Amino acid sequence: MTVIDISPSVMQFLLAFIVVAPLLGALAALLPAPPGLKGKNPDQAVLRHGVTVTGAVLVAAIVLAAGFDHDHPATMQATTDISWIPALDVRIHLGIDGISLPLLVLTALLTFLCALYSYFKLPAGPSPKAFVALVLALESGTLATFAVLDLLLFFLAFEMVLIPMYFLINRWGGDQRQAAAWKFILYTLLGSVVMLLGLLLIGLKSGTFDMVALATDNGRGLTTSVQVIAVLAIGLGLAVKTPMWPLHSWLPDAHTAAPTVGSVLLAGVLLKMGTYGFVRILLPVAPDGMRTFAPYLAAFAVVGIVYGSLACLALARTGAKGDLKRLIAYSSVGHMGFVLLGIATMTPTGVNGALFANIAHGLITGLLFFLVGAIKDRYGTADLDTLAGATGAALYGRAPRLGALLAFAAVASLGLPGLAGFWGEMLTLFGAYSPAEGLSRPAFRTFMAIGAFGTLLTAAYMLIVVRRVCMGEHAPHSRLSPDGRAPRTPDGPEPSGAAGSPSSGSAGPRTATTPQLADIHPYEAAAWTPLAALTVVAGLWPAVLLGLTDPAVQQLLAGGKS
């Protein structure tokens, strides 16, 4: 069944356009704008160019999804297969199935929303031309990662996103941006070198780099020792990008320093590339090697779940001077732990849960980073103690719609039933209850119990954040000057209506004289509403996504056999 009937040749063109158009758009962004398109100034013209290109890619992705045959989501569709390097049997092989299509659409959507947001709220930094070109190059590499079906092309696309993200953090980021950018690039490049060795080992030992042929062979052409080495090498590279504990330490620094749109793309898109590699490459190509390492992967996953939650609780407590962006970054370590736990079960239930949690995390955490960026713009800081203790009437009283949306995103992130975050976590825990044959059931049930405990910790820190930021609390005496006024924030100017202004007192119900903050602007509503709406739709109607992923996962785990 297709929503609209599209010929195979048009589907091929649409997928190729989605991958190539952002790269061409990035090159065009560096050229002078044509006289008729300059608008008020060249900067506005290039920002409009970014919105136009990402919008066209999003439309193409939606049309591609509408033309996708939903009755056969396990079949590779819109395929292009052209010989590129005959000596190595490397081919330009593109295609999508029920696993890659949702990630393709999510990437196109988030990049368009970031371009739209940047048109009105460009982060401080060098030339807007360079900013737009880097965002488009980043989009092209990410989309290519989800669309290519050749191991070497996958590696090239996987690496293509590193340089744009490095410069987005290094040139448009906040405090400590250079150190954060270097940490990001060194961690990910080191992981990539090891991953390349594993990919070459698989290609040379099996005689092909074609991911479809390798998945169909299901590891029968590779000895167990080769599979174990390949999973170790490739898995390390993918685990860094995911990121898996203890290889996660680059992530909080990168998120804290990155501009708002950089954090949205990093959390919503780039982290998905690592987990996608586990599902697309390691599970079907090296099943014996995965079975060897699955218990260790699950153990690291649940440690990450608990560690991320405890780190968030430490940042959220009063007096910790925790940064709200850093807290959301640590929450990603926990959420991606659930994805890795689902993959480690090697069952259709667990892997479907992992893929669902991937999409849910992209929607919810993307929205959270948008909201935290807006709060930082309004208050001049993301310090939780400042937001909670020295801001007068807190968010509910000063920007009620912004506060309500932050509370919505927080309860979605903690896995409230009826919202997208619930289904992925539940399915991964179900998968851990009954893992694949050959895996220790007692061990995985222990991991399930630890993961379930992690959901309670997640609820605890998210509710603390909502209480402190949205409802406020009395300012600690240690933060007050001798005359009883709260000092100016170290990260920016004293916000309008901060404690110490004549019209404000301790945090509490807003009085008639409490100055308001700017509530949600129209451009912010345009960028955030799709994410909130899709979070509700995915939570109430999970069959839409699971109907795509389940047949493809079943076939992938069966070695290409339906």
mmCIF file with all atom_site columns, N, CA, C and O in Angstrom, residues 500-517:
data_model
loop_
_atom_site.group_PDB
_atom_site.id
_atom_site.type_symbol
_atom_site.label_atom_id
_atom_site.label_alt_id
_atom_site.label_comp_id
_atom_site.label_asym_id
_atom_site.label_entity_id
_atom_site.label_seq_id
_atom_site.pdbx_PDB_ins_code
_atom_site.Cartn_x
_atom_site.Cartn_y
_atom_site.Cartn_z
_atom_site.occupancy
_atom_site.B_iso_or_equiv
_atom_site.pdbx_formal_charge
_atom_site.auth_seq_id
_atom_site.auth_comp_id
_atom_site.auth_asym_id
_atom_site.auth_atom_id
_atom_site.pdbx_PDB_model_num
ATOM 1  N N  . GLY A 1 500 ? 15.744 41.219 42.883 1.00 0.00 ? 500 GLY A N  1
ATOM 2  C CA . GLY A 1 500 ? 16.528 42.423 43.038 1.00 0.00 ? 500 GLY A CA 1
ATOM 3  C C  . GLY A 1 500 ? 15.947 43.570 42.264 1.00 0.00 ? 500 GLY A C  1
ATOM 4  O O  . GLY A 1 500 ? 16.274 44.717 42.506 1.00 0.00 ? 500 GLY A O  1
ATOM 5  N N  . SER A 1 501 ? 15.089 43.327 41.258 1.00 0.00 ? 501 SER A N  1
ATOM 6  C CA . SER A 1 501 ? 14.391 44.410 40.594 1.00 0.00 ? 501 SER A CA 1
ATOM 7  C C  . SER A 1 501 ? 13.263 44.853 41.496 1.00 0.00 ? 501 SER A C  1
ATOM 8  O O  . SER A 1 501 ? 12.750 44.094 42.302 1.00 0.00 ? 501 SER A O  1
ATOM 9  N N  . PRO A 1 502 ? 12.839 46.114 41.416 1.00 0.00 ? 502 PRO A N  1
ATOM 10 C CA . PRO A 1 502 ? 11.845 46.620 42.344 1.00 0.00 ? 502 PRO A CA 1
ATOM 11 C C  . PRO A 1 502 ? 10.561 45.842 42.340 1.00 0.00 ? 502 PRO A C  1
ATOM 12 O O  . PRO A 1 502 ? 9.854  45.816 43.334 1.00 0.00 ? 502 PRO A O  1
ATOM 13 N N  . SER A 1 503 ? 10.232 45.197 41.224 1.00 0.00 ? 503 SER A N  1
ATOM 14 C CA . SER A 1 503 ? 8.919  44.576 41.112 1.00 0.00 ? 503 SER A CA 1
ATOM 15 C C  . SER A 1 503 ? 8.901  43.118 41.479 1.00 0.00 ? 503 SER A C  1
ATOM 16 O O  . SER A 1 503 ? 7.890  42.465 41.357 1.00 0.00 ? 503 SER A O  1
ATOM 17 N N  . SER A 1 504 ? 10.053 42.566 41.885 1.00 0.00 ? 504 SER A N  1
ATOM 18 C CA . SER A 1 504 ? 10.070 41.142 42.160 1.00 0.00 ? 504 SER A CA 1
ATOM 19 C C  . SER A 1 504 ? 10.553 40.865 43.563 1.00 0.00 ? 504 SER A C  1
ATOM 20 O O  . SER A 1 504 ? 11.279 41.647 44.155 1.00 0.00 ? 504 SER A O  1
ATOM 21 N N  . GLY A 1 505 ? 10.162 39.709 44.067 1.00 0.00 ? 505 GLY A N  1
ATOM 22 C CA . GLY A 1 505 ? 10.616 39.289 45.384 1.00 0.00 ? 505 GLY A CA 1
ATOM 23 C C  . GLY A 1 505 ? 11.119 37.892 45.286 1.00 0.00 ? 505 GLY A C  1
ATOM 24 O O  . GLY A 1 505 ? 11.725 37.507 44.312 1.00 0.00 ? 505 GLY A O  1
ATOM 25 N N  . SER A 1 506 ? 10.867 37.113 46.289 1.00 0.00 ? 506 SER A N  1
ATOM 26 C CA . SER A 1 506 ? 11.266 35.709 46.230 1.00 0.00 ? 506 SER A CA 1
ATOM 27 C C  . SER A 1 506 ? 10.390 34.998 45.236 1.00 0.00 ? 506 SER A C  1
ATOM 28 O O  . SER A 1 506 ? 9.312  35.457 44.893 1.00 0.00 ? 506 SER A O  1
ATOM 29 N N  . ALA A 1 507 ? 10.894 33.844 44.742 1.00 0.00 ? 507 ALA A N  1
ATOM 30 C CA . ALA A 1 507 ? 10.133 33.098 43.759 1.00 0.00 ? 507 ALA A CA 1
ATOM 31 C C  . ALA A 1 507 ? 8.808  32.682 44.351 1.00 0.00 ? 507 ALA A C  1
ATOM 32 O O  . ALA A 1 507 ? 8.706  32.280 45.483 1.00 0.00 ? 507 ALA A O  1
ATOM 33 N N  . GLY A 1 508 ? 7.804  32.737 43.555 1.00 0.00 ? 508 GLY A N  1
ATOM 34 C CA . GLY A 1 508 ? 6.477  32.392 44.037 1.00 0.00 ? 508 GLY A CA 1
ATOM 35 C C  . GLY A 1 508 ? 5.455  32.841 43.043 1.00 0.00 ? 508 GLY A C  1
ATOM 36 O O  . GLY A 1 508 ? 5.774  33.167 41.909 1.00 0.00 ? 508 GLY A O  1
ATOM 37 N N  . PRO A 1 509 ? 4.177  32.927 43.391 1.00 0.00 ? 509 PRO A N  1
ATOM 38 C CA . PRO A 1 509 ? 3.150  33.328 42.463 1.00 0.00 ? 509 PRO A CA 1
ATOM 39 C C  . PRO A 1 509 ? 3.414  34.729 41.932 1.00 0.00 ? 509 PRO A C  1
ATOM 40 O O  . PRO A 1 509 ? 3.844  35.625 42.651 1.00 0.00 ? 509 PRO A O  1
ATOM 41 N N  . ARG A 1 510 ? 3.189  34.911 40.656 1.00 0.00 ? 510 ARG A N  1
ATOM 42 C CA . ARG A 1 510 ? 3.431  36.198 40.014 1.00 0.00 ? 510 ARG A CA 1
ATOM 43 C C  . ARG A 1 510 ? 2.451  37.234 40.521 1.00 0.00 ? 510 ARG A C  1
ATOM 44 O O  . ARG A 1 510 ? 1.249  36.987 40.598 1.00 0.00 ? 510 ARG A O  1
ATOM 45 N N  . THR A 1 511 ? 2.974  38.385 40.864 1.00 0.00 ? 511 THR A N  1
ATOM 46 C CA . THR A 1 511 ? 2.101  39.488 41.249 1.00 0.00 ? 511 THR A CA 1
ATOM 47 C C  . THR A 1 511 ? 1.797  40.327 40.031 1.00 0.00 ? 511 THR A C  1
ATOM 48 O O  . THR A 1 511 ? 2.394  40.174 38.968 1.00 0.00 ? 511 THR A O  1
ATOM 49 N N  . ALA A 1 512 ? 0.902  41.273 40.210 1.00 0.00 ? 512 ALA A N  1
ATOM 50 C CA . ALA A 1 512 ? 0.488  42.086 39.069 1.00 0.00 ? 512 ALA A CA 1
ATOM 51 C C  . ALA A 1 512 ? 1.623  42.958 38.559 1.00 0.00 ? 512 ALA A C  1
ATOM 52 O O  . ALA A 1 512 ? 1.589  43.429 37.434 1.00 0.00 ? 512 ALA A O  1
ATOM 53 N N  . THR A 1 513 ? 2.657  43.213 39.414 1.00 0.00 ? 513 THR A N  1
ATOM 54 C CA . THR A 1 513 ? 3.735  44.100 39.005 1.00 0.00 ? 513 THR A CA 1
ATOM 55 C C  . THR A 1 513 ? 4.967  43.354 38.508 1.00 0.00 ? 513 THR A C  1
ATOM 56 O O  . THR A 1 513 ? 5.965  43.965 38.189 1.00 0.00 ? 513 THR A O  1
ATOM 57 N N  . THR A 1 514 ? 4.921  42.000 38.489 1.00 0.00 ? 514 THR A N  1
ATOM 58 C CA . THR A 1 514 ? 6.081  41.229 38.038 1.00 0.00 ? 514 THR A CA 1
ATOM 59 C C  . THR A 1 514 ? 6.258  41.369 36.530 1.00 0.00 ? 514 THR A C  1
ATOM 60 O O  . THR A 1 514 ? 5.352  41.031 35.771 1.00 0.00 ? 514 THR A O  1
ATOM 61 N N  . PRO A 1 515 ? 7.419  41.869 36.064 1.00 0.00 ? 515 PRO A N  1
ATOM 62 C CA . PRO A 1 515 ? 7.616  42.011 34.625 1.00 0.00 ? 515 PRO A CA 1
ATOM 63 C C  . PRO A 1 515 ? 7.576  40.660 33.931 1.00 0.00 ? 515 PRO A C  1
ATOM 64 O O  . PRO A 1 515 ? 8.066  39.668 34.464 1.00 0.00 ? 515 PRO A O  1
ATOM 65 N N  . GLN A 1 516 ? 7.008  40.637 32.747 1.00 0.00 ? 516 GLN A N  1
ATOM 66 C CA . GLN A 1 516 ? 6.923  39.404 31.972 1.00 0.00 ? 516 GLN A CA 1
ATOM 67 C C  . GLN A 1 516 ? 8.161  39.213 31.125 1.00 0.00 ? 516 GLN A C  1
ATOM 68 O O  . GLN A 1 516 ? 8.813  40.171 30.721 1.00 0.00 ? 516 GLN A O  1
ATOM 69 N N  . LEU A 1 517 ? 8.493  37.961 30.871 1.00 0.00 ? 517 LEU A N  1
ATOM 70 C CA . LEU A 1 517 ? 9.458  37.630 29.829 1.00 0.00 ? 517 LEU A CA 1
ATOM 71 C C  . LEU A 1 517 ? 8.703  37.495 28.512 1.00 0.00 ? 517 LEU A C  1
ATOM 72 O O  . LEU A 1 517 ? 7.492  37.285 28.497 1.00 0.00 ? 517 LEU A O  1
#
